[in-house]
Coordinates of C-alpha atoms and ligand atoms in Angstrom, one line a residue:
X27 CA 16.0 -5.7 11.3
X28 CA 15.0 -9.3 12.1
X29 CA 13.0 -12.2 10.7
X30 CA 9.9 -12.0 12.8
X31 CA 8.1 -14.9 11.1
X32 CA 8.6 -16.8 7.9
X33 CA 8.3 -14.1 5.1
X34 CA 8.0 -11.3 7.6
X35 CA 10.8 -8.9 8.4
X36 CA 10.5 -6.5 11.3
X37 CA 12.1 -3.1 11.2
X38 CA 12.9 -1.4 14.5
X39 CA 12.9 2.3 15.1
X40 CA 16.7 2.2 15.3
X41 CA 17.0 0.6 11.8
X42 CA 18.1 3.2 9.3
X43 CA 18.3 0.9 6.3
X44 CA 16.0 -1.5 4.6
X45 CA 17.8 -4.1 2.5
X46 CA 15.3 -3.9 -0.3
X47 CA 17.8 -5.3 -2.8
X48 CA 18.1 -8.6 -0.9
X49 CA 14.5 -9.2 -1.8
X50 CA 14.0 -7.3 -5.0
X51 CA 17.1 -6.9 -7.1
X52 CA 17.3 -3.7 -9.1
X53 CA 15.3 -4.0 -12.3
X54 CA 12.9 -6.6 -10.9
X55 CA 9.3 -5.4 -10.9
X56 CA 8.2 -4.5 -7.4
X57 CA 4.7 -3.7 -6.1
X58 CA 3.8 -2.6 -2.6
X59 CA 0.6 -2.6 -0.5
X60 CA 0.3 -0.3 2.4
X61 CA -1.6 -1.6 5.4
X62 CA -2.1 -5.0 3.8
X63 CA -4.2 -6.4 6.6
X64 CA -4.4 -10.2 6.3
X65 CA -2.6 -10.2 2.9
X66 CA -5.4 -11.5 0.8
X67 CA -4.8 -9.2 -2.2
X68 CA -1.1 -9.8 -2.2
X69 CA -1.2 -13.6 -1.8
X70 CA -3.6 -13.9 -4.8
X71 CA -1.4 -11.6 -6.9
X72 CA 1.9 -13.2 -5.9
X73 CA 0.5 -16.6 -7.0
X74 CA -0.7 -15.3 -10.3
X75 CA 2.4 -13.1 -11.2
X76 CA 5.5 -15.0 -10.0
X77 CA 7.8 -12.6 -11.9
X78 CA 6.8 -9.6 -9.7
X79 CA 8.1 -9.1 -6.2
X80 CA 5.4 -8.0 -3.7
X81 CA 5.8 -6.3 -0.4
X82 CA 3.0 -5.8 2.2
X83 CA 3.5 -3.3 4.9
X84 CA 1.6 -3.9 8.1
X85 CA 2.1 -3.2 11.8
X86 CA -0.4 -5.6 13.5
X87 CA 1.2 -8.8 14.5
X88 CA -2.0 -10.9 14.4
X89 CA -2.5 -9.8 10.8
X90 CA 1.1 -10.5 10.0
X91 CA 0.7 -14.1 11.3
X92 CA -2.1 -14.6 8.8
X93 CA 0.0 -13.0 6.0
X94 CA 3.0 -15.3 6.9
X95 CA 0.7 -18.4 6.8
X96 CA -0.6 -17.4 3.3
X97 CA 3.0 -17.0 1.9
X98 CA 4.1 -20.3 3.4
X99 CA 1.1 -22.3 2.3
X100 CA 1.3 -20.9 -1.2
X101 CA 5.2 -21.2 -1.3
X102 CA 5.2 -17.6 -2.4
X103 CA 8.8 -16.7 -2.5
X104 CA 8.1 -13.4 -4.3
X105 CA 6.0 -12.2 -1.4
X106 CA 7.5 -10.4 1.7
X107 CA 5.8 -8.6 4.6
X108 CA 7.4 -5.9 6.5
X109 CA 6.4 -4.8 10.0
X110 CA 7.1 -1.1 10.2
X111 CA 5.2 2.2 10.4
X112 CA 4.1 2.6 6.8
X113 CA 4.7 6.4 6.6
X114 CA 8.3 6.0 7.7
X115 CA 8.8 3.1 5.4
X116 CA 7.8 5.0 2.2
X117 CA 9.3 8.3 3.2
X118 CA 12.6 7.2 4.6
X119 CA 13.4 3.7 3.8
X120 CA 12.5 3.2 0.1
X121 CA 14.9 4.3 -2.6
X122 CA 13.9 6.6 -5.5
X123 CA 12.0 5.1 -8.4
X124 CA 11.8 1.6 -6.9
X125 CA 8.2 0.5 -7.4
X126 CA 5.8 0.0 -10.3
X127 CA 2.7 0.1 -8.2
X128 CA 1.6 1.2 -4.7
X129 CA -1.8 0.0 -3.4
X130 CA -3.7 1.6 -0.6
X131 CA -6.9 -0.2 0.3
X132 CA -9.2 0.9 3.1
X133 CA -6.6 2.9 5.0
X134 CA -7.6 3.9 8.6
X135 CA -9.7 7.1 7.9
X136 CA -9.1 8.9 11.3
X137 CA -12.4 10.7 10.7
X138 CA -12.0 13.4 13.4
X139 CA -10.3 16.5 12.0
X140 CA -7.9 16.7 14.9
X141 CA -6.8 13.1 14.1
X142 CA -6.1 13.7 10.4
X143 CA -2.4 14.1 11.2
X144 CA -2.4 10.3 11.7
X145 CA -3.6 9.5 8.2
X146 CA -1.2 7.7 6.0
X147 CA -2.0 9.9 3.0
X148 CA -1.6 13.7 3.6
X149 CA -0.6 16.1 0.9
X150 CA 3.2 15.6 1.2
X151 CA 2.6 12.0 0.3
X152 CA 2.2 13.2 -3.4
X153 CA 5.9 14.1 -3.3
X154 CA 6.8 10.7 -1.8
X155 CA 4.7 8.9 -4.4
X156 CA 6.4 10.9 -7.2
X157 CA 9.8 9.9 -5.7
X158 CA 9.3 6.2 -5.1
X159 CA 7.3 5.3 -8.2
X160 CA 9.0 4.4 -11.4
X161 CA 8.0 6.6 -14.4
X162 CA 4.7 5.2 -15.5
X163 CA 4.3 3.7 -12.0
X164 CA 0.7 3.5 -10.7
X165 CA -1.1 4.3 -7.4
X166 CA -4.4 2.6 -6.6
X167 CA -6.8 3.7 -3.8
X168 CA -10.0 2.1 -2.5
X169 CA -11.8 3.4 0.6
X170 CA -15.3 3.4 2.1
X171 CA -14.5 6.9 3.5
X172 CA -15.7 9.5 1.0
X173 CA -14.0 12.6 2.6
X174 CA -10.6 10.9 2.7
X175 CA -11.1 9.7 -0.8
X176 CA -12.0 13.2 -2.1
X177 CA -9.1 14.8 -0.4
X178 CA -6.6 12.4 -2.0
X179 CA -8.4 12.5 -5.4
X180 CA -8.2 16.3 -5.4
X181 CA -4.5 16.4 -4.5
X182 CA -3.5 13.9 -7.2
X183 CA -5.8 15.2 -9.9
X184 CA -4.4 18.7 -9.4
X185 CA -0.8 17.5 -9.5
X186 CA 0.7 17.7 -13.0
X187 CA 3.1 14.9 -12.2
X188 CA 0.2 12.4 -12.2
X189 CA -2.5 11.4 -14.7
X190 CA -5.7 9.6 -13.8
X191 CA -6.1 6.1 -15.1
X192 CA -9.0 3.6 -14.7
X193 CA -9.4 2.2 -11.2
X194 CA -8.5 -1.4 -10.4
X195 CA -11.3 -4.0 -10.7
X196 CA -10.4 -6.8 -8.4
X197 CA -11.7 -10.4 -9.0
X198 CA -13.2 -12.0 -5.9
X199 CA -10.0 -13.8 -4.9
X200 CA -8.1 -10.5 -4.8
X201 CA -10.7 -8.6 -2.7
X202 CA -9.4 -7.5 0.7
X203 CA -11.1 -8.6 3.9
X204 CA -12.3 -5.0 4.6
X205 CA -13.6 -4.7 1.0
X206 CA -15.6 -7.9 1.4
X207 CA -17.1 -6.6 4.7
X208 CA -18.2 -3.4 3.0
X209 CA -19.5 -5.1 -0.1
X210 CA -21.5 -7.5 2.1
X211 CA -23.1 -4.5 3.9
X212 CA -23.8 -2.8 0.6
X213 CA -21.6 0.2 1.6
X214 CA -20.3 2.4 -1.2
X215 CA -16.7 2.0 -2.1
X216 CA -14.7 4.8 -3.7
X217 CA -11.8 3.9 -6.1
X218 CA -9.4 5.8 -8.1
X219 CA -6.0 5.3 -9.7
X220 CA -3.2 7.5 -11.0
X221 CA -0.1 7.1 -13.0
X222 CA 3.2 8.9 -12.6
X223 CA 3.9 10.6 -15.9
X224 CA 7.3 9.8 -17.5
X225 CA 10.0 12.5 -18.1
X226 CA 8.8 13.0 -21.7
X227 CA 5.2 13.6 -20.7
X228 CA 3.6 17.0 -21.4
Ligands
SAM5 C1 -8.8 -0.7 7.9 S1 -7.5 -1.8 7.8 C2 -7.5 -2.4 6.1 C3 -6.7 -3.6 5.9 C4 -6.6 -4.1 4.4 N1 -6.0 -3.1 3.6 C5 -8.0 -4.5 3.9 O1 -8.5 -3.8 3.1 O2 -8.6 -5.5 4.4 C6 -6.0 -0.8 7.8 C7 -4.8 -1.6 8.0 O3 -3.7 -0.7 7.9 C8 -2.8 -1.0 9.0 N2 -2.1 0.2 9.3 C9 -2.7 1.4 9.7 N3 -1.8 2.3 9.9 C10 -0.6 1.8 9.7 C11 0.7 2.3 9.7 N4 0.9 3.6 10.0 N5 1.7 1.5 9.5 C12 1.5 0.2 9.1 N6 0.3 -0.4 9.0 C13 -0.8 0.4 9.3 C14 -3.7 -1.5 10.1 O4 -2.9 -2.3 11.0 C15 -4.7 -2.3 9.3 O5 -4.3 -3.6 9.1

């Protein structure tokens, strides 16, 4: 792992460990955004909630440059970006019960059926979510792609480990760049959210 840019760590394929606790000590609240793009949502949240650690996962270097700039300009020491393949990050590099919220906004939809294997969220992701979220931890999804939305919604709503909760309503300063593009075009946006039930849930 190396420091690619200020506030950006890069994980190489050979890296087998992610030093999460160097950034987010055990017990500190942690929230993670997958495919965070230019980091608009995270930068706004990190400024408003300094007691929470935020991690943005992104692979595109141009977007990470913008993320790094936002963290630097806002002196946001509770905000870290990681350059890594997001599926591997959540499946293999995050410890159990480590995060209070996972955000997935406008993931690449890979609309052709033969490309669905490239989607970040496939059914086994329900198991990964149940593993990495703390009890009561929340998952938030927004997408313009109805089929992808319905697929994820059906999996999570049929899974007794999760319960549906109201979706996130983001003020303007927390809207992502893709969200603003779709809103400007008047395209429908599909949102849902789920909470991981605690051990005493029935
Ligand atoms: C459609 S864009 C949405 C960006 C941002 N969430 C937004 O709403 O503005 C999808 C983002 O996810 C990133 N991404 C897609 N697949 C990824 C993967 N497997 N690992 C890391 N980042 C990924 C892309 O580079 C891109 O920035």
